[in-house]
Coordinates of C-alpha atoms in Angstrom, one line a residue:
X274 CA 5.9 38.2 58.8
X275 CA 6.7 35.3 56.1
X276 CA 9.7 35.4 54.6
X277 CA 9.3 35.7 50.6
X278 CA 10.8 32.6 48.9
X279 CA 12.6 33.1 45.9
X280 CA 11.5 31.5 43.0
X281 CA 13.2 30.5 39.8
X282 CA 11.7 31.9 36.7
X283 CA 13.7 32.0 33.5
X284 CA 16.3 29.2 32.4
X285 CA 18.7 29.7 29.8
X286 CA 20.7 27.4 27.8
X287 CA 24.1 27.6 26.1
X288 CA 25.4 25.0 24.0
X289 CA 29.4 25.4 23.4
X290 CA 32.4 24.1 21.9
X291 CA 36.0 25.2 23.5
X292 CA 39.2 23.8 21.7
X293 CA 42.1 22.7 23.5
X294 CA 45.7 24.5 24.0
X295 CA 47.9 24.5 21.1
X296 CA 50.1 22.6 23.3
X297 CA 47.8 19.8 24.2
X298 CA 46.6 19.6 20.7
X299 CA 49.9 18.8 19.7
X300 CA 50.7 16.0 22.7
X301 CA 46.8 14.7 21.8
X302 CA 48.1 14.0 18.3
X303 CA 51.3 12.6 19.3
X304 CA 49.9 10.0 21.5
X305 CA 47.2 6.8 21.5
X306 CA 45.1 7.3 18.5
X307 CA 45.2 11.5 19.1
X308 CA 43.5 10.9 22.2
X309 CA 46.4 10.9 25.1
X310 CA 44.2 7.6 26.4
X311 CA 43.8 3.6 25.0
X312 CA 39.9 4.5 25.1
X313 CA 38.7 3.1 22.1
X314 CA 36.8 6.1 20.5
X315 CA 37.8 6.8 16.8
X316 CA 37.7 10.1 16.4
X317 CA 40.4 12.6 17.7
X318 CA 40.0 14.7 20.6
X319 CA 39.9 18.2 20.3
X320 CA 38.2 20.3 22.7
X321 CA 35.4 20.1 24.8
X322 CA 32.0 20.1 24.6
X323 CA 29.7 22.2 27.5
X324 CA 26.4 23.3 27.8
X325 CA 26.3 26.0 30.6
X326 CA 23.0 26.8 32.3
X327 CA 21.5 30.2 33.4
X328 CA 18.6 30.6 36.4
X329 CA 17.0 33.4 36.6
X330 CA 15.1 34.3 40.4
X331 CA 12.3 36.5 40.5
X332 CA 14.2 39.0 42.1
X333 CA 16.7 39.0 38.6
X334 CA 19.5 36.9 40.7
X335 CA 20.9 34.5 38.4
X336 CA 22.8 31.2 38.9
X337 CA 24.9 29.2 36.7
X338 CA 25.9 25.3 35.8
X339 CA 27.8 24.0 33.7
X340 CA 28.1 20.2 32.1
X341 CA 31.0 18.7 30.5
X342 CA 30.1 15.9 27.6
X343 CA 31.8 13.3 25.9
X344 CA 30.0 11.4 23.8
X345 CA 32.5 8.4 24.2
X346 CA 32.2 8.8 27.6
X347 CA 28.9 10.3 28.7
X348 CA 26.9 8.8 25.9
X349 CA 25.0 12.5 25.4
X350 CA 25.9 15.3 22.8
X351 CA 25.1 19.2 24.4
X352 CA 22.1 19.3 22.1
X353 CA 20.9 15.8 23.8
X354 CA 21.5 18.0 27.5
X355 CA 19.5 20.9 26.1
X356 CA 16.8 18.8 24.9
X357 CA 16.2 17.0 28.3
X358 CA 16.2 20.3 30.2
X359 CA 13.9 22.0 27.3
X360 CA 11.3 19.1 26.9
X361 CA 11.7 16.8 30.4
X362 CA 13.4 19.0 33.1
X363 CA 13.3 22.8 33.4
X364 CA 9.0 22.5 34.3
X365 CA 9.8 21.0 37.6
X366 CA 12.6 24.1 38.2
X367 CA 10.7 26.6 36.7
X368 CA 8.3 28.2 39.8
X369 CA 10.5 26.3 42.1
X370 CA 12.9 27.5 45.2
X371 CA 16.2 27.1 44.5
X372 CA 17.0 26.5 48.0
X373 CA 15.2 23.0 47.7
X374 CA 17.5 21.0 46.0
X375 CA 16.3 17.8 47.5
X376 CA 13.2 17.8 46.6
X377 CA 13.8 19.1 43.1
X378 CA 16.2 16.5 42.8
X379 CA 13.4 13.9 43.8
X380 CA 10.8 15.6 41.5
X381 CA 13.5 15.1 38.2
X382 CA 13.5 11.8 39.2
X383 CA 10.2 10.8 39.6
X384 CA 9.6 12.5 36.0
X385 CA 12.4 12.1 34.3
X386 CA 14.7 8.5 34.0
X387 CA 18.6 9.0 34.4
X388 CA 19.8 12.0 32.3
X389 CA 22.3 12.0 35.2
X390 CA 24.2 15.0 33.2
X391 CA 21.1 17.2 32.4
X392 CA 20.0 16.5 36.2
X393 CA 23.3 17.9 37.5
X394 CA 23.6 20.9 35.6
X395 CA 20.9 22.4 37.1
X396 CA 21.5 21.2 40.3
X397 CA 24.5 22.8 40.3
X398 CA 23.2 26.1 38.6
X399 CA 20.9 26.0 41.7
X400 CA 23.6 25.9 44.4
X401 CA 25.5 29.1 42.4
X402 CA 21.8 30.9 42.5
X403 CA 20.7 30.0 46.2
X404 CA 24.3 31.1 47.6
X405 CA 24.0 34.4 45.6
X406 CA 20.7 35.6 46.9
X407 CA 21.8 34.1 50.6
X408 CA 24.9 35.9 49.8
X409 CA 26.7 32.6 51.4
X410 CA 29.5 30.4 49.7
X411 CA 28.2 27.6 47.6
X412 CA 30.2 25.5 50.3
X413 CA 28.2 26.9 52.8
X414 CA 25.4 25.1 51.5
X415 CA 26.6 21.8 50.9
X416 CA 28.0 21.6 54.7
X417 CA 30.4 24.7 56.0
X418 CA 34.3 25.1 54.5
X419 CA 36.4 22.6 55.7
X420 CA 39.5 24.3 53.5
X421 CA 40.6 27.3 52.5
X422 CA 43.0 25.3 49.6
X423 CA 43.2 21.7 47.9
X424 CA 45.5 19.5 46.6
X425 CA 45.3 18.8 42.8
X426 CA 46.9 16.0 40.9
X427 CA 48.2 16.4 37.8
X428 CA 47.6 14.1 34.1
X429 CA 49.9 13.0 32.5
X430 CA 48.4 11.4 29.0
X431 CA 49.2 8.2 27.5
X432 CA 52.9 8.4 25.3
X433 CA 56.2 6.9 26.1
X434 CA 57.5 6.3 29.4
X435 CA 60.4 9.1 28.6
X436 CA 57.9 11.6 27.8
X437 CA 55.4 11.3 30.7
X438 CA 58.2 11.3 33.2
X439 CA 59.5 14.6 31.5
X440 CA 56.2 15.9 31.8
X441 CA 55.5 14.5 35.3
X442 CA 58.9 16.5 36.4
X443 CA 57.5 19.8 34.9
X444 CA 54.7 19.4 37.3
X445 CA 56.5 18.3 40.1
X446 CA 58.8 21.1 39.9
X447 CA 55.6 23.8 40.0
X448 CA 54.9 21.9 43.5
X449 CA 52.4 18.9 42.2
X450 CA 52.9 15.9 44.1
X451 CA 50.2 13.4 42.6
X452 CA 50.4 11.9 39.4
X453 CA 47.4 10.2 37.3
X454 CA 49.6 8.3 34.5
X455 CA 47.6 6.7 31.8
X456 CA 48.0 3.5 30.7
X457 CA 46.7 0.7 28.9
X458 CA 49.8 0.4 26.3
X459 CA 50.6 -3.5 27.1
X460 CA 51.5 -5.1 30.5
X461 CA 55.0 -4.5 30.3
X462 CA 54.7 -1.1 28.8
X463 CA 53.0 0.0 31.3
X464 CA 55.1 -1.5 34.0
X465 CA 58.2 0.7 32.2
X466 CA 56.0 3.4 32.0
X467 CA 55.1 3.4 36.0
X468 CA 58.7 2.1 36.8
X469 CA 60.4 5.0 35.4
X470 CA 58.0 7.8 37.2
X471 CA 58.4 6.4 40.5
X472 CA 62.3 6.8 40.3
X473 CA 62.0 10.3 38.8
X474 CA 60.0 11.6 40.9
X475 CA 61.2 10.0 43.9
X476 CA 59.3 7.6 47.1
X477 CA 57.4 10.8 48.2
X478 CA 55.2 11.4 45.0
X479 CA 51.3 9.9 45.4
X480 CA 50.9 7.8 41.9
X481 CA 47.8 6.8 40.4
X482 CA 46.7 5.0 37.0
X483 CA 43.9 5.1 34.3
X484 CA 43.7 2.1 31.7
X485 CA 40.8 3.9 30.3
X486 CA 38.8 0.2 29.6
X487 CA 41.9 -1.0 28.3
X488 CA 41.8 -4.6 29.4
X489 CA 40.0 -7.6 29.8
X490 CA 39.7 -9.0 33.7
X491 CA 43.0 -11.4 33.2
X492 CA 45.3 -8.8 31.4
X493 CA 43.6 -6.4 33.7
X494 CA 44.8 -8.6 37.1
X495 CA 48.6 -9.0 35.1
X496 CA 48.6 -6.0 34.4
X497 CA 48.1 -4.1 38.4
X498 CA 50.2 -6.9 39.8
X499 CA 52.9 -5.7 37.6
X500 CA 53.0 -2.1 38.8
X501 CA 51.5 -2.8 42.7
X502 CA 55.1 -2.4 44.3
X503 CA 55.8 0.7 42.5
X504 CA 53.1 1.7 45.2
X505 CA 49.7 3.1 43.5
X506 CA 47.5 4.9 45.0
X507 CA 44.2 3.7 43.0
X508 CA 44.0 1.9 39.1
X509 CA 41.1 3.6 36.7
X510 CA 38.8 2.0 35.1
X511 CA 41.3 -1.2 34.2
X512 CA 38.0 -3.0 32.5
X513 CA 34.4 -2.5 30.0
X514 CA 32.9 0.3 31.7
X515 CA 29.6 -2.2 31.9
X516 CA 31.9 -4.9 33.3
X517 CA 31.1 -4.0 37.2
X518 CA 31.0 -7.9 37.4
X519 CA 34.6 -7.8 36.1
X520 CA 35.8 -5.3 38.6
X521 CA 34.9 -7.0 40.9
X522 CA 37.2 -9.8 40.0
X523 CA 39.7 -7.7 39.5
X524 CA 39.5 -5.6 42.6
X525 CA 39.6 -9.1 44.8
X526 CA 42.7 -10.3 43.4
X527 CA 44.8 -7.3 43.6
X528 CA 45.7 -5.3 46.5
X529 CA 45.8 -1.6 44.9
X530 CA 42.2 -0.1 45.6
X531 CA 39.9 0.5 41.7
X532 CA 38.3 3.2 41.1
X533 CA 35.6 3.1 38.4
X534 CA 34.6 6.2 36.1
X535 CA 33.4 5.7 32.6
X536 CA 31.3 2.8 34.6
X537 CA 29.9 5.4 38.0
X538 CA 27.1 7.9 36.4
X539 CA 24.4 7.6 39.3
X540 CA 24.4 7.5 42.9
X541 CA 23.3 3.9 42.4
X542 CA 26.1 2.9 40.4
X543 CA 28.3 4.6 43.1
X544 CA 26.6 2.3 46.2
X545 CA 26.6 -0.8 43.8
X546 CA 30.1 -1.0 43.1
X547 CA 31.1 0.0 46.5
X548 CA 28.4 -3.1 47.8
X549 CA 30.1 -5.3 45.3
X550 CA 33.5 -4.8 46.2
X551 CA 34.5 -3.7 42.5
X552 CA 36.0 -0.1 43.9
X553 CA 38.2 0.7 46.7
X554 CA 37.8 4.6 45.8
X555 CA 34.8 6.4 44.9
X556 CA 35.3 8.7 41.5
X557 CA 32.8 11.5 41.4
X558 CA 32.5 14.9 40.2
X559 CA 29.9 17.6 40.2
X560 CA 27.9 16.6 37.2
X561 CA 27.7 12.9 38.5
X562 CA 26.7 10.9 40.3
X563 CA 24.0 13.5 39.0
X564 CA 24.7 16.7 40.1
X565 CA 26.3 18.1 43.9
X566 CA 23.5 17.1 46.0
X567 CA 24.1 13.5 44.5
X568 CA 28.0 13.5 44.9
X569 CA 27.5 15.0 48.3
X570 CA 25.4 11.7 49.3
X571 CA 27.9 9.4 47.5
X572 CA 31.0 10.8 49.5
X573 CA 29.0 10.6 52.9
X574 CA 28.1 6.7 51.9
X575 CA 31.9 6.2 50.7
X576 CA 33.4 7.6 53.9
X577 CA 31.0 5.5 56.0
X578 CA 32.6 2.6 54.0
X579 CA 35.9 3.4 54.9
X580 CA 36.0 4.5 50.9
X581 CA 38.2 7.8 49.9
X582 CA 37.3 9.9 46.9
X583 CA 38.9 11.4 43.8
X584 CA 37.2 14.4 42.3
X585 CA 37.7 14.7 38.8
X586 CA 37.0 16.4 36.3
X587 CA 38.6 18.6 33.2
X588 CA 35.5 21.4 33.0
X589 CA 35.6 25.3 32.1
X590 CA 35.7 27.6 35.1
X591 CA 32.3 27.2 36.6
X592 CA 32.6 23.7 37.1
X593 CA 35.7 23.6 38.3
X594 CA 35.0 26.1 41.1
X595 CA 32.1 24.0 42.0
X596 CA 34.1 21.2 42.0
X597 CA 36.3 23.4 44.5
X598 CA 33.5 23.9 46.2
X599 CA 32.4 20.5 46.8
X600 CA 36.0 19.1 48.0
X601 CA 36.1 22.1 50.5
X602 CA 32.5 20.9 52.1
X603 CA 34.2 17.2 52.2
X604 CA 38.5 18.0 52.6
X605 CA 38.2 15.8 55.7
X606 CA 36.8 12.8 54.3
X607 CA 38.2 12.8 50.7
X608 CA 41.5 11.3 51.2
X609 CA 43.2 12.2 48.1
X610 CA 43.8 14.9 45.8
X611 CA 41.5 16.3 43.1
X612 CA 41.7 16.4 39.6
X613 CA 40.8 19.3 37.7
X614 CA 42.4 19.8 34.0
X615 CA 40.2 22.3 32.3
X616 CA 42.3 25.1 33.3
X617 CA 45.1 23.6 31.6
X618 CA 44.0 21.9 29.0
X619 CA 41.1 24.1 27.3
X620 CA 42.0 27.5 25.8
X621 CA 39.6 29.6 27.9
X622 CA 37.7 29.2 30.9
X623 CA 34.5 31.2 30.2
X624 CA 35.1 32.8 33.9
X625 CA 36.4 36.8 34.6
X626 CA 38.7 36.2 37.1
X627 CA 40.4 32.6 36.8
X628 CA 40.4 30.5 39.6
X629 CA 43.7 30.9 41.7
X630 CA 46.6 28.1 41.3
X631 CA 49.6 27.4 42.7
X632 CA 52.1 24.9 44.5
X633 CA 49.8 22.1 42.6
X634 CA 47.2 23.5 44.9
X635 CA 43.6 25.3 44.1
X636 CA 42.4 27.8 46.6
X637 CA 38.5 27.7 47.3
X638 CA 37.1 30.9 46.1
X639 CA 35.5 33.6 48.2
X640 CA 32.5 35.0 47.7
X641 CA 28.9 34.2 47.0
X642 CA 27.8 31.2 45.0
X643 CA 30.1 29.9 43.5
X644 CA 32.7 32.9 43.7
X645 CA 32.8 33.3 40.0
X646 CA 31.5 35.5 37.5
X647 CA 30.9 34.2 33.4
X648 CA 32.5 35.6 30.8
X649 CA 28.9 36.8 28.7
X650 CA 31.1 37.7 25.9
X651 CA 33.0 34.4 26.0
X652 CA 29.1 32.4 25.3
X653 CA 29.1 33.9 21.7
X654 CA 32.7 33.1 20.7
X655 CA 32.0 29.6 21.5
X656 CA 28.5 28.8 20.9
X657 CA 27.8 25.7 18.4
X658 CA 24.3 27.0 18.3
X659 CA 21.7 29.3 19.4
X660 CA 20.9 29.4 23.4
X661 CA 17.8 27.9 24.4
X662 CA 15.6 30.1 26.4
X663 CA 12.4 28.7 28.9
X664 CA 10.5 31.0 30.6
X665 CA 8.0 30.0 33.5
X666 CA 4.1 30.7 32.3
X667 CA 1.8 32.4 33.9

């Protein structure tokens, strides 16, 4: 006798806005423009900006996604994500099994150009759904549970050298050992900056930097030279975000490994810029390349590369246990440890039970999906608008 296959048949979309901490408000304003970053964006950062996404099975099993946007950085407002699903996407979802990711994954793309974001927030939603009426962990799915618990790295936003080392100690002493320092202050700022963090925190701690698009190749080359023997782990984004050409430069005349993020939103940007030689770490998260399935086959390519990656991301709850999710199904191959802010940067995480933290390490939740349950009460406390609701027709 067949097996019935489930079939998605209701999507629902919720467009949110989630202010920061008190705290990080305060350290925002404080530092680079009131954004903690030399990113050039004009208008102060805040909160964050979501869009979370609802599947509905015929069986009333429902999965959720969430996207994180940043119009400075993902070029898309949530009513731009909602739009793309409403109008472009959710028809090839809607009557679909959620199971087949890959081939809903090819369908959006045969239909529908880029909208990377859009793309992965139902691709995700899908993994949450499929492992909930499988009753298997979303990890499951994307390859078994290589770890039970990952290492997580902590940021520390652009300001002087005196207060990121201050705040780099606070996070060492809760058991972080990797540090993402942002930079992009000035060649020799920086180089104070790194120098006084590596002697604070001692030979031990793993160091990494984010210039945000700060520099031009030149300053950019200067600039890494400066700070290489403080030993770094990988530089961010040093140039344009367009500039792959540029990184290319910059990653052949310096020996600390790039990694590119403002400039890596598809799995083709990922394979490019590994083929060109512009990164020597992949950056990827669960909403790019374009969604799990799409990271998943960007951290396969990397590895075969001899390429580590750094998961990052600063999302609500959902995303960040899928991003849990995803480094479990990879821990062997990653290489270095993930970064996932939302939980302490954002004032909620939209999720029932939070994920659990501790020793500057993130277990890998238990149960099926993505282990997680939303907060439903949460979605009208921070909704910038109505939710979007499309039904499959008869």
């Amino acid at each position: 006798m067949p097996v019935p296959r489930p079939t998605i048949e209701r999507i629902e979309l919720f467009p949110l806005h989630v202010p920061f901490r008190a705290l990080v408000r305060e350290a925002m304003a404080r530092s680079a423009g009131g954004l903690g970053m030399a990113i050039a964006a004009e208008e102060p950062w805040t909160g964050g900006d979501f869009v979370i996404a609802r599947l509905t099975a015929d069986d009333g099993t429902r999965g959720v996604g969430e996207a994180f946007v940043w119009l400075p950085e993902t070029g898309v407002s949530p009513a731009q994500i909602v739009d793309a699903v409403a109008h472009g996407l959710a028809r090839y979802l809607l009557g679909a099994n959620p199971f087949d990711v890959g081939s809903l994954r090819a369908r959006m793309d045969a239909n529908v150009a880029r909208s990377e974001v859009a793309k992965g927030l139902l691709d995700m939603a899908c993994y949450d759904l499929a492992g909930r009426i499988a009753g298997r962990s979303a990890c499951e799915l994307m390859g078994g549970r290589g770890a039970d618990e990952l290492p997580l790295a902590a940021l520390i936003p652009l300001d002087d050298a005196d207060s990121m080392t201050a705040m780099a100690l606070a996070f060492q002493k809760n058991g972080t050992r990797t540090f993402r320092l942002k930079l992009g202050s000035g060649v020799e700022a920086d180089r104070r900056v790194v120098a006084q963090a590596r002697e604070a925190l001692g030979p031990e701690a793993r160091l990494r930097v984010d210039y945000n698009q700060a520099y031009a190749v030149d300053e950019a080359v200067r600039a890494i030279e400066a700070i290489a023997r403080f030993g770094i782990d990988c530089a961010e984004q040093p140039v344009r975000a367009d500039d792959w050409l540029g990184m290319a430069r910059v990653q052949r005349s310096v020996s600390v490994p790039l990694m590119a993020h403002e400039g890596c939103f598809s799995l083709t940007d990922a394979t490019a810029l590994i083929e060109l030689g512009a990164v020597g770490v992949l950056g990827v998260n669960t909403e790019r390349p374009g969604g799990i399935t799409q990271a998943l086959r960007a951290i396969d390519y990397a590895s075969r590369r001899g390429i580590g990656t750094v998961l990052h991301n600063q999302p609500l709850g959902i995303a960040s246990a899928a991003q849990v999710h995803l480094g479990a199904s990879r821990a062997s191959v990653l290489g270095h440890a993930m970064e996932l802010f939302g939980h302490v940067m954002l004032e909620d995480d939209l999720i029932l039970e939070p994920l659990r933290y501790a020793n500057g390490r993130v277990q890998v939740p238990q149960g099926p999906g993505l282990g997680v349950e939303l907060d439903v009460d949460a979605l009208d406390r921070y909704a910038t608008s109505a939710p979007v609701v499309i039904e499959r027709s008869r």
